[in-house]
Coordinates of N, CA and C in Angstrom, one line a residue:
M1 N 135.2 -61.4 105.3 CA 134.0 -60.9 106.2 C 132.7 -61.1 105.5
S2 N 132.7 -60.5 104.3 CA 131.7 -60.3 103.3 C 131.1 -61.6 102.9
S3 N 132.0 -62.7 102.6 CA 131.6 -63.9 102.2 C 130.9 -64.7 103.2
S4 N 131.5 -64.8 104.1 CA 131.1 -65.7 105.6 C 129.5 -65.0 106.0
F5 N 129.4 -63.5 105.8 CA 128.1 -62.9 106.3 C 127.1 -63.5 104.9
L6 N 127.7 -63.5 103.9 CA 126.7 -64.0 102.8 C 126.0 -65.2 103.1
L7 N 127.3 -66.4 103.4 CA 126.7 -67.7 103.8 C 125.8 -67.7 104.9
R8 N 126.1 -66.9 105.8 CA 125.2 -67.1 107.0 C 124.0 -66.6 106.8
T9 N 123.7 -65.4 106.0 CA 122.6 -65.0 105.4 C 121.6 -65.9 104.9
G10 N 122.4 -66.4 103.8 CA 121.7 -67.6 103.2 C 121.2 -68.7 103.8
A11 N 121.9 -69.1 104.8 CA 121.7 -70.4 105.7 C 120.4 -70.0 106.5
R12 N 120.4 -68.7 107.2 CA 119.2 -68.4 107.6 C 118.1 -68.3 106.8
S13 N 118.0 -67.5 105.7 CA 117.0 -67.7 104.8 C 116.4 -68.7 104.2
S14 N 117.3 -69.9 104.2 CA 117.0 -71.2 103.7 C 116.2 -71.8 104.9
A15 N 116.8 -71.5 106.1 CA 116.1 -72.1 107.3 C 114.7 -71.7 107.2
C16 N 114.7 -70.2 107.1 CA 113.4 -69.7 107.5 C 112.3 -70.1 106.3
R17 N 112.7 -70.3 105.1 CA 112.0 -70.9 104.0 C 111.7 -72.3 104.3
M18 N 112.4 -72.9 105.0 CA 112.1 -74.7 105.4 C 111.1 -74.6 106.3
S19 N 111.0 -73.7 107.4 CA 110.3 -73.4 108.5 C 108.9 -73.1 108.1
V20 N 108.9 -71.9 107.1 CA 107.4 -71.7 106.5 C 106.9 -72.8 105.8
Q21 N 107.7 -73.4 105.2 CA 107.1 -74.5 104.2 C 106.5 -75.7 104.9
S22 N 107.5 -76.0 106.4 CA 107.1 -77.2 106.9 C 105.8 -76.7 107.7
T23 N 105.6 -75.3 108.1 CA 104.3 -75.0 108.9 C 103.4 -75.1 107.7
R24 N 103.5 -74.8 106.6 CA 102.3 -74.8 105.5 C 101.9 -76.2 105.4
I25 N 103.0 -77.2 105.1 CA 102.7 -78.3 105.0 C 101.8 -79.0 106.4
T26 N 102.2 -78.8 107.5 CA 101.4 -79.3 108.7 C 100.0 -78.6 108.9
R27 N 99.9 -77.4 108.2 CA 98.7 -76.9 108.6 C 97.7 -77.4 107.5
N28 N 98.1 -77.6 106.2 CA 97.3 -78.1 105.3 C 96.3 -79.2 105.4
P29 N 97.1 -80.4 106.0 CA 96.4 -81.7 106.4 C 95.5 -81.5 107.4
S30 N 95.6 -80.9 108.3 CA 94.8 -80.6 109.4 C 93.4 -79.9 109.0
L31 N 93.7 -78.6 108.2 CA 92.4 -78.4 107.4 C 91.8 -79.2 106.6
A32 N 92.4 -80.1 105.9 CA 91.6 -80.9 105.0 C 90.9 -82.1 105.9
A33 N 91.6 -82.5 107.0 CA 91.0 -83.3 107.8 C 89.8 -82.9 108.2
Q34 N 89.7 -81.4 108.7 CA 88.5 -80.8 109.5 C 87.5 -80.8 108.3
T35 N 87.8 -80.3 107.0 CA 86.7 -80.0 106.2 C 86.1 -81.9 105.6
T36 N 87.1 -82.6 105.8 CA 86.5 -83.9 105.4 C 85.5 -84.6 106.5
L37 N 86.2 -84.2 107.8 CA 85.2 -84.5 108.9 C 83.9 -84.1 108.9
G38 N 83.8 -82.8 108.5 CA 82.6 -81.8 108.5 C 81.7 -82.6 107.4
R39 N 82.1 -83.1 106.1 CA 81.7 -83.7 105.3 C 81.0 -85.0 105.8
R40 N 81.8 -85.6 106.5 CA 81.2 -87.1 106.9 C 80.1 -86.7 107.9
M41 N 80.2 -85.8 108.9 CA 79.0 -85.7 109.7 C 77.7 -85.0 108.9
Q42 N 78.1 -84.2 108.0 CA 76.8 -83.8 107.2 C 76.3 -85.1 106.5
A43 N 77.0 -85.9 105.9 CA 76.5 -87.1 105.3 C 75.8 -88.1 106.2
S44 N 76.3 -88.4 107.5 CA 75.7 -89.3 108.2 C 74.7 -88.7 109.0
D45 N 74.8 -87.4 109.3 CA 73.6 -86.9 110.3 C 72.2 -86.7 109.3
T46 N 71.7 -87.8 109.3 CA 70.3 -87.7 108.3 C 69.0 -88.0 109.3
K47 N 69.0 -87.8 110.4 CA 67.8 -88.0 111.3 C 67.6 -86.6 111.5
T48 N 66.2 -86.6 111.6 CA 65.5 -85.1 111.8 C 65.5 -85.1 113.4
P49 N 65.6 -83.7 113.7 CA 65.6 -83.5 115.2 C 64.5 -83.5 115.9
R50 N 64.6 -83.6 117.2 CA 63.4 -84.3 117.9 C 62.4 -83.0 117.8
G51 N 62.6 -81.8 117.7 CA 61.7 -80.7 117.9 C 60.8 -80.5 116.5
V52 N 61.3 -81.0 115.4 CA 60.6 -81.1 113.9 C 59.5 -82.1 114.0
P53 N 58.5 -81.9 113.4 CA 57.4 -83.2 113.4 C 57.9 -83.8 112.1
E54 N 57.6 -84.9 111.9 CA 57.9 -85.7 110.6 C 56.3 -85.6 110.0
S55 N 56.8 -85.5 108.4 CA 55.4 -85.6 107.8 C 54.7 -86.7 107.6
P56 N 53.5 -86.6 107.7 CA 52.7 -88.1 107.9 C 52.9 -88.7 106.5
K57 N 53.1 -90.1 106.6 CA 53.2 -90.9 105.5 C 51.7 -91.5 105.0
T58 N 51.7 -91.1 103.7 CA 50.3 -91.6 103.1 C 50.8 -93.0 102.4
T59 N 49.9 -94.1 103.0 CA 50.4 -95.4 102.3 C 49.2 -95.9 101.2
G60 N 47.9 -95.1 101.3 CA 47.3 -95.4 100.4 C 46.1 -96.6 100.6
T61 N 46.2 -96.9 102.0 CA 45.3 -98.2 102.6 C 43.8 -97.6 102.8
A62 N 43.2 -98.4 103.0 CA 41.6 -98.3 103.1 C 41.4 -97.5 104.2
E63 N 42.3 -97.7 105.4 CA 41.9 -96.8 106.6 C 42.2 -95.4 106.3
S64 N 43.3 -95.0 105.6 CA 43.8 -93.6 105.4 C 42.6 -93.1 104.6
V65 N 42.3 -93.9 103.4 CA 41.1 -93.3 102.4 C 40.0 -93.0 103.1
A66 N 39.5 -93.6 104.1 CA 38.4 -93.8 104.9 C 38.4 -92.2 105.7
T67 N 39.4 -92.3 106.4 CA 39.5 -91.0 107.2 C 39.6 -89.6 106.2
T68 N 40.3 -89.8 104.9 CA 40.2 -88.7 104.1 C 38.7 -88.2 103.6
E69 N 38.0 -89.3 103.5 CA 36.8 -89.4 102.9 C 35.9 -88.6 103.8
L70 N 35.9 -89.0 105.4 CA 35.3 -88.6 106.5 C 35.6 -87.1 106.6
G71 N 37.0 -86.7 106.5 CA 37.1 -85.2 106.6 C 36.4 -84.4 105.4
A72 N 36.3 -85.0 104.3 CA 35.7 -84.4 102.9 C 34.3 -84.1 103.3
T73 N 33.5 -85.4 104.0 CA 32.1 -85.2 104.1 C 31.9 -83.9 105.3
E74 N 32.6 -83.9 106.3 CA 32.5 -83.1 107.5 C 32.6 -81.6 106.6
I75 N 33.5 -81.2 105.9 CA 33.7 -80.0 105.3 C 32.5 -79.9 104.3
S76 N 32.0 -80.6 103.7 CA 30.9 -80.6 103.0 C 29.7 -80.6 103.6
E77 N 29.5 -81.0 104.7 CA 28.3 -80.8 105.6 C 28.3 -79.4 106.2
L78 N 29.6 -78.8 106.6 CA 29.6 -77.3 107.2 C 29.5 -76.3 105.7
F79 N 29.9 -76.7 104.9 CA 29.8 -75.6 104.0 C 29.4 -76.3 102.3
P80 N 28.2 -76.5 102.5 CA 27.8 -77.3 101.4 C 28.0 -76.7 100.0
P81 N 28.2 -77.3 98.8 CA 28.4 -76.5 97.7 C 27.3 -75.8 97.2
G82 N 27.6 -74.5 96.5 CA 26.4 -73.8 96.1 C 25.7 -72.9 96.9
S83 N 25.8 -73.2 98.3 CA 25.1 -72.4 99.4 C 25.9 -71.4 99.9
Q84 N 25.6 -70.2 100.0 CA 26.3 -68.9 100.6 C 25.5 -68.2 101.7
P85 N 26.2 -68.0 103.1 CA 25.5 -67.4 104.0 C 25.1 -66.0 103.4
A86 N 24.0 -65.5 104.2 CA 23.8 -63.9 103.9 C 24.8 -63.4 104.5
A87 N 24.9 -62.2 104.1 CA 25.9 -60.9 104.8 C 25.6 -60.8 105.9
Y88 N 24.5 -60.4 106.2 CA 23.9 -59.6 107.3 C 24.1 -60.6 108.6
E89 N 24.5 -61.9 108.2 CA 24.6 -62.9 109.6 C 26.0 -62.8 110.2
C90 N 26.9 -62.3 109.3 CA 28.4 -62.1 109.8 C 28.9 -60.7 109.7
S91 N 28.0 -59.6 108.9 CA 28.7 -58.5 108.8 C 28.7 -57.7 110.1
G92 N 28.0 -58.0 111.2 CA 28.0 -57.2 112.3 C 27.0 -55.8 112.4
A93 N 26.2 -55.7 111.4 CA 25.4 -54.6 111.2 C 24.3 -54.6 112.2
P94 N 23.8 -53.6 112.6 CA 22.7 -53.6 113.8 C 21.4 -54.1 113.0
V95 N 20.7 -54.8 114.1 CA 19.6 -55.6 113.6 C 18.2 -54.5 113.0
Q96 N 18.5 -53.2 113.5 CA 17.6 -52.1 113.1 C 17.6 -52.1 111.5
L97 N 18.6 -52.4 110.9 CA 18.8 -52.1 109.4 C 18.0 -53.3 108.7
L98 N 17.6 -54.1 109.3 CA 16.6 -55.0 108.5 C 15.4 -54.7 108.7
H99 N 14.9 -53.6 109.2 CA 13.5 -53.2 109.5 C 13.2 -52.0 108.3
R100 N 14.3 -51.6 107.8 CA 14.3 -50.3 107.1 C 14.4 -50.8 105.4
A101 N 13.5 -50.2 104.7 CA 13.4 -50.3 103.2 C 14.5 -49.3 102.6
V102 N 15.1 -49.9 101.5 CA 15.7 -49.0 100.7 C 15.2 -48.6 99.2
K103 N 15.6 -47.6 98.7 CA 15.4 -47.1 97.5 C 16.4 -47.2 96.6
I104 N 16.3 -48.1 95.3 CA 17.2 -48.3 94.1 C 16.8 -47.1 93.1
Y105 N 17.6 -46.6 92.7 CA 17.1 -45.3 91.6 C 18.3 -44.9 90.9
Q106 N 18.2 -44.4 90.0 CA 19.0 -43.8 89.1 C 19.1 -41.9 89.4
P107 N 20.0 -41.5 89.9 CA 19.9 -40.2 90.1 C 19.8 -39.4 89.1
T108 N 19.0 -38.4 89.0 CA 18.8 -37.2 87.7 C 20.2 -36.4 87.8
R109 N 20.4 -35.7 86.7 CA 21.3 -34.8 86.5 C 21.0 -33.5 87.3
N110 N 22.1 -33.1 88.0 CA 22.2 -31.6 88.6 C 21.8 -30.5 87.7
T111 N 21.1 -29.6 88.1 CA 20.8 -28.5 87.1 C 21.8 -27.4 86.8
M112 N 23.0 -27.5 87.5 CA 23.9 -26.8 87.2 C 25.1 -27.7 86.5
Q113 N 24.7 -28.9 85.9 CA 25.6 -29.9 85.5 C 25.2 -30.1 83.8
S114 N 26.0 -29.9 83.0 CA 25.7 -29.8 81.5 C 25.8 -31.3 80.9
G115 N 26.9 -32.2 81.5 CA 27.0 -33.5 81.2 C 26.2 -34.5 81.9
G116 N 26.0 -35.8 81.4 CA 25.3 -36.7 82.0 C 26.1 -38.1 82.7
A117 N 27.2 -37.6 82.9 CA 28.2 -38.7 83.2 C 27.8 -39.2 84.4
K118 N 27.4 -38.5 85.4 CA 27.2 -38.9 86.9 C 25.8 -39.6 87.1
G119 N 25.0 -39.3 86.0 CA 23.6 -39.8 85.9 C 23.3 -41.3 85.8
E120 N 24.4 -42.0 85.2 CA 24.5 -43.3 84.9 C 24.6 -44.3 85.8
K121 N 24.9 -44.0 87.0 CA 25.0 -45.0 88.2 C 23.9 -45.1 88.8
W122 N 23.7 -46.4 89.3 CA 22.5 -46.5 90.3 C 22.9 -46.5 91.7
R123 N 22.0 -46.2 92.4 CA 22.2 -45.9 94.1 C 21.1 -46.6 94.6
I124 N 21.6 -46.5 96.0 CA 20.8 -47.4 97.1 C 20.8 -46.3 98.2
D125 N 19.6 -46.1 98.7 CA 19.5 -44.9 99.8 C 18.3 -45.2 100.4
W126 N 18.5 -44.9 101.7 CA 17.3 -45.2 102.8 C 16.2 -43.9 102.9
D127 N 15.4 -44.6 102.0 CA 14.3 -43.5 101.6 C 13.4 -43.1 103.1
T128 N 12.8 -42.0 103.1 CA 12.1 -41.5 104.2 C 10.6 -42.2 103.9
L129 N 10.6 -43.2 104.7 CA 9.2 -44.1 104.7 C 8.6 -44.1 106.0
P130 N 7.2 -44.1 106.1 CA 6.7 -44.4 107.4 C 7.0 -45.5 108.0
G131 N 7.6 -45.4 109.4 CA 8.1 -46.8 110.1 C 9.4 -46.9 109.6
A132 N 10.3 -46.2 109.1 CA 11.5 -46.6 108.4 C 12.6 -46.2 109.3
G133 N 12.3 -45.4 110.3 CA 13.3 -45.1 111.5 C 14.0 -43.8 111.0
R134 N 13.5 -43.1 110.2 CA 14.0 -41.6 109.6 C 12.8 -40.8 109.5
W135 N 13.1 -39.3 110.0 CA 12.3 -38.4 109.8 C 12.9 -37.1 109.4
E136 N 12.2 -36.2 108.8 CA 12.6 -34.9 108.3 C 12.2 -33.7 109.2
N137 N 12.8 -33.0 109.4 CA 12.6 -31.7 110.1 C 11.2 -30.8 109.0
P138 N 9.9 -30.6 109.4 CA 9.0 -30.2 108.5 C 9.1 -28.8 108.3
L139 N 10.0 -27.9 108.9 CA 10.2 -26.5 108.5 C 11.4 -26.6 107.4
M140 N 12.4 -27.3 107.2 CA 13.4 -27.2 106.4 C 13.6 -28.3 105.4
G141 N 12.9 -29.6 106.0 CA 12.9 -30.8 104.9 C 14.1 -31.5 105.2
W142 N 15.1 -31.3 105.8 CA 16.4 -31.9 106.2 C 16.1 -33.1 107.2
A143 N 16.9 -34.3 106.8 CA 16.8 -35.3 107.6 C 17.4 -35.1 108.9
S144 N 16.9 -35.7 110.2 CA 17.2 -35.8 111.3 C 18.7 -36.4 111.5
S145 N 19.5 -35.7 112.3 CA 20.9 -36.2 112.5 C 21.1 -37.6 113.3
A146 N 19.8 -37.8 113.9 CA 19.8 -39.3 114.6 C 19.9 -40.5 113.7
D147 N 19.9 -40.4 112.5 CA 19.8 -41.4 111.4 C 21.1 -41.7 110.9
Y148 N 21.8 -42.8 111.4 CA 23.2 -43.0 111.3 C 23.2 -43.3 109.6
M149 N 22.5 -43.6 108.8 CA 22.4 -44.1 107.5 C 22.2 -43.0 106.5
Q150 N 22.0 -41.7 107.0 CA 21.6 -40.7 106.0 C 22.8 -40.4 105.3
G151 N 23.8 -40.4 105.6 CA 25.1 -39.9 104.9 C 25.8 -41.1 104.0
T152 N 25.1 -42.5 104.2 CA 25.7 -43.5 103.3 C 25.3 -43.3 101.9
R153 N 26.4 -43.6 100.9 CA 26.1 -43.4 99.6 C 26.6 -44.5 98.7
M154 N 26.2 -45.3 98.3 CA 26.6 -46.6 97.4 C 26.3 -46.5 96.3
S155 N 27.3 -46.7 95.1 CA 26.9 -46.7 93.7 C 27.0 -47.9 92.8
F156 N 26.2 -48.3 92.2 CA 26.3 -49.7 91.1 C 26.4 -49.3 89.9
D157 N 26.8 -50.2 89.1 CA 27.0 -50.2 87.6 C 25.6 -50.3 87.1
S158 N 24.8 -51.2 87.7 CA 23.2 -51.7 87.2 C 22.4 -51.8 88.3
A159 N 21.2 -51.7 88.0 CA 20.1 -52.2 88.8 C 20.2 -53.5 89.4
E160 N 20.8 -54.4 88.6 CA 20.7 -55.8 89.1 C 21.8 -56.0 90.0
D161 N 22.9 -55.3 89.8 CA 23.7 -55.1 91.0 C 23.7 -54.8 92.3
A162 N 22.5 -53.7 92.2 CA 22.1 -53.0 93.4 C 21.0 -54.1 94.1
I163 N 20.2 -54.7 93.0 CA 19.2 -55.5 93.9 C 20.1 -56.8 94.6
K164 N 21.1 -57.5 93.9 CA 21.6 -58.5 94.3 C 22.3 -58.0 95.8
F165 N 22.8 -56.9 95.6 CA 23.6 -56.4 97.0 C 22.4 -56.4 98.1
A166 N 21.4 -55.6 97.9 CA 20.3 -55.4 98.9 C 19.7 -56.8 99.3
E167 N 19.7 -57.7 98.4 CA 19.0 -59.1 98.9 C 20.3 -59.8 99.8
K168 N 21.6 -59.6 99.3 CA 22.3 -60.4 100.1 C 22.4 -59.9 101.6
Q169 N 22.2 -58.4 101.8 CA 22.4 -57.8 103.0 C 20.8 -58.2 103.9
G170 N 19.8 -58.6 103.2 CA 18.7 -59.0 104.0 C 17.8 -57.4 104.0
W171 N 17.9 -56.7 103.2 CA 17.2 -55.4 103.0 C 15.9 -55.5 102.3
D172 N 14.9 -54.9 102.7 CA 13.5 -54.5 101.8 C 13.8 -53.6 100.8
Y173 N 13.6 -53.6 99.7 CA 13.9 -52.7 98.6 C 12.8 -52.4 97.6
Y174 N 12.8 -51.4 97.0 CA 11.8 -51.2 95.8 C 12.8 -50.2 94.9
V175 N 12.4 -50.6 93.6 CA 13.2 -50.1 92.4 C 12.3 -48.9 91.9
Q176 N 12.9 -47.8 91.9 CA 12.2 -46.7 91.0 C 12.7 -46.7 89.6
P177 N 11.7 -46.8 88.6 CA 12.2 -46.7 87.5 C 12.7 -45.4 86.8
P178 N 13.9 -45.5 85.9 CA 14.5 -44.2 85.5 C 13.5 -43.3 84.7
T179 N 13.8 -42.3 84.8 CA 12.9 -41.3 84.1 C 13.7 -41.2 82.5
V180 N 12.6 -41.1 81.5 CA 13.1 -41.3 80.1 C 13.4 -39.8 79.7
K181 N 14.6 -39.6 79.4 CA 15.3 -38.3 78.8 C 14.8 -37.8 77.5
R182 N 13.9 -36.8 77.3 CA 13.4 -36.4 76.3 C 14.2 -35.2 75.8
I183 N 15.0 -35.3 74.9 CA 15.7 -34.0 74.3 C 15.0 -33.5 72.8
P184 N 14.1 -32.4 72.9 CA 13.7 -31.8 71.8 C 14.8 -31.3 70.6
P185 N 14.3 -31.6 69.5 CA 15.3 -30.9 68.3 C 15.3 -29.4 68.6
K186 N 16.8 -29.1 68.4 CA 17.0 -27.7 68.5 C 18.0 -27.4 67.4
N187 N 17.6 -26.1 66.6 CA 18.6 -25.7 65.7 C 18.6 -24.2 66.0
Y188 N 19.5 -23.5 65.3 CA 19.7 -21.9 65.5 C 18.4 -21.6 64.5
A189 N 18.0 -21.9 63.4 CA 16.9 -21.4 62.6 C 15.6 -21.4 63.2
E190 N 15.5 -22.1 64.4 CA 14.4 -21.8 64.9 C 13.9 -20.6 65.6
N191 N 14.9 -20.0 65.9 CA 14.7 -18.7 66.5 C 14.1 -17.6 65.6
Y192 N 14.2 -17.9 64.3 CA 13.9 -16.7 63.4 C 12.5 -17.3 62.5
V193 N 11.9 -18.4 62.9 CA 10.9 -19.0 62.4 C 9.5 -18.1 62.7
Y194 N 8.6 -17.8 61.9 CA 7.6 -17.0 62.2 C 6.5 -18.0 62.7
K195 N 6.0 -17.6 64.1 CA 5.0 -18.2 64.6 C 3.8 -17.1 65.0
P196 N 2.6 -17.4 64.4 CA 1.5 -16.7 64.8 C 1.0 -16.3 66.1
N197 N 1.1 -17.5 66.7 CA 0.7 -17.4 68.1 C 1.5 -16.6 69.1
K198 N 1.1 -16.3 70.4 CA 1.9 -15.6 71.3 C 3.1 -16.4 71.8
L199 N 4.3 -15.8 71.8 CA 5.3 -16.6 72.0 C 5.6 -16.6 73.5
R200 N 6.1 -17.9 74.0 CA 6.5 -17.8 75.5 C 7.9 -17.2 75.9
I201 N 8.5 -17.2 74.8 CA 10.2 -16.4 75.0 C 9.7 -15.7 73.8
A202 N 10.5 -14.2 74.0 CA 10.6 -13.3 73.2 C 11.6 -13.5 72.2
R203 N 11.1 -13.8 70.8 CA 11.9 -14.1 69.7 C 11.8 -13.1 68.7
T204 N 12.6 -13.3 67.6 CA 12.4 -12.5 66.4 C 11.3 -12.9 65.6
K205 N 10.1 -12.4 65.3 CA 9.1 -12.7 64.4 C 9.5 -12.7 63.0

């Protein structure tokens, strides 16, 4: 019984192996055929789809050169080289700004400030001028809140940059010359120097 059972199980296992091998052999050619068919379809499908526009072909003929030159002349007529439109033409700013003069100046140092770092910049301000559209309260000297440019503050590195910006915006401007800083010589021994006249500050004679 044991020998016959072993023979039967061996036959079954060999049959199973043969069936598995046969299925594997039959599957591999089909997969290979599918992959080769896909490769053939990809190689033969060289036409562009209908929805995609084809790129224009440039042959270099006289007609194509003429159309290219015509487009270049049209662009040069619209935007001639070296010319730049003024900023107020396309900025959307109100027309009332063109009737107001601006002041370009270098602000002085604050009395509570020891350093002069913030006094090197140049500023543009809408000064209170007759007919400039800005007025002040005669009691306090404050600018009226109806002026929508009173809170505007623009700083520039130099006076030339501020002038160029004002000209590009179409504003009338005037430049206030900067004040010359005079720093008198100071030393500690000056407090003890004898001065015959009356001293402005109480010092030791």
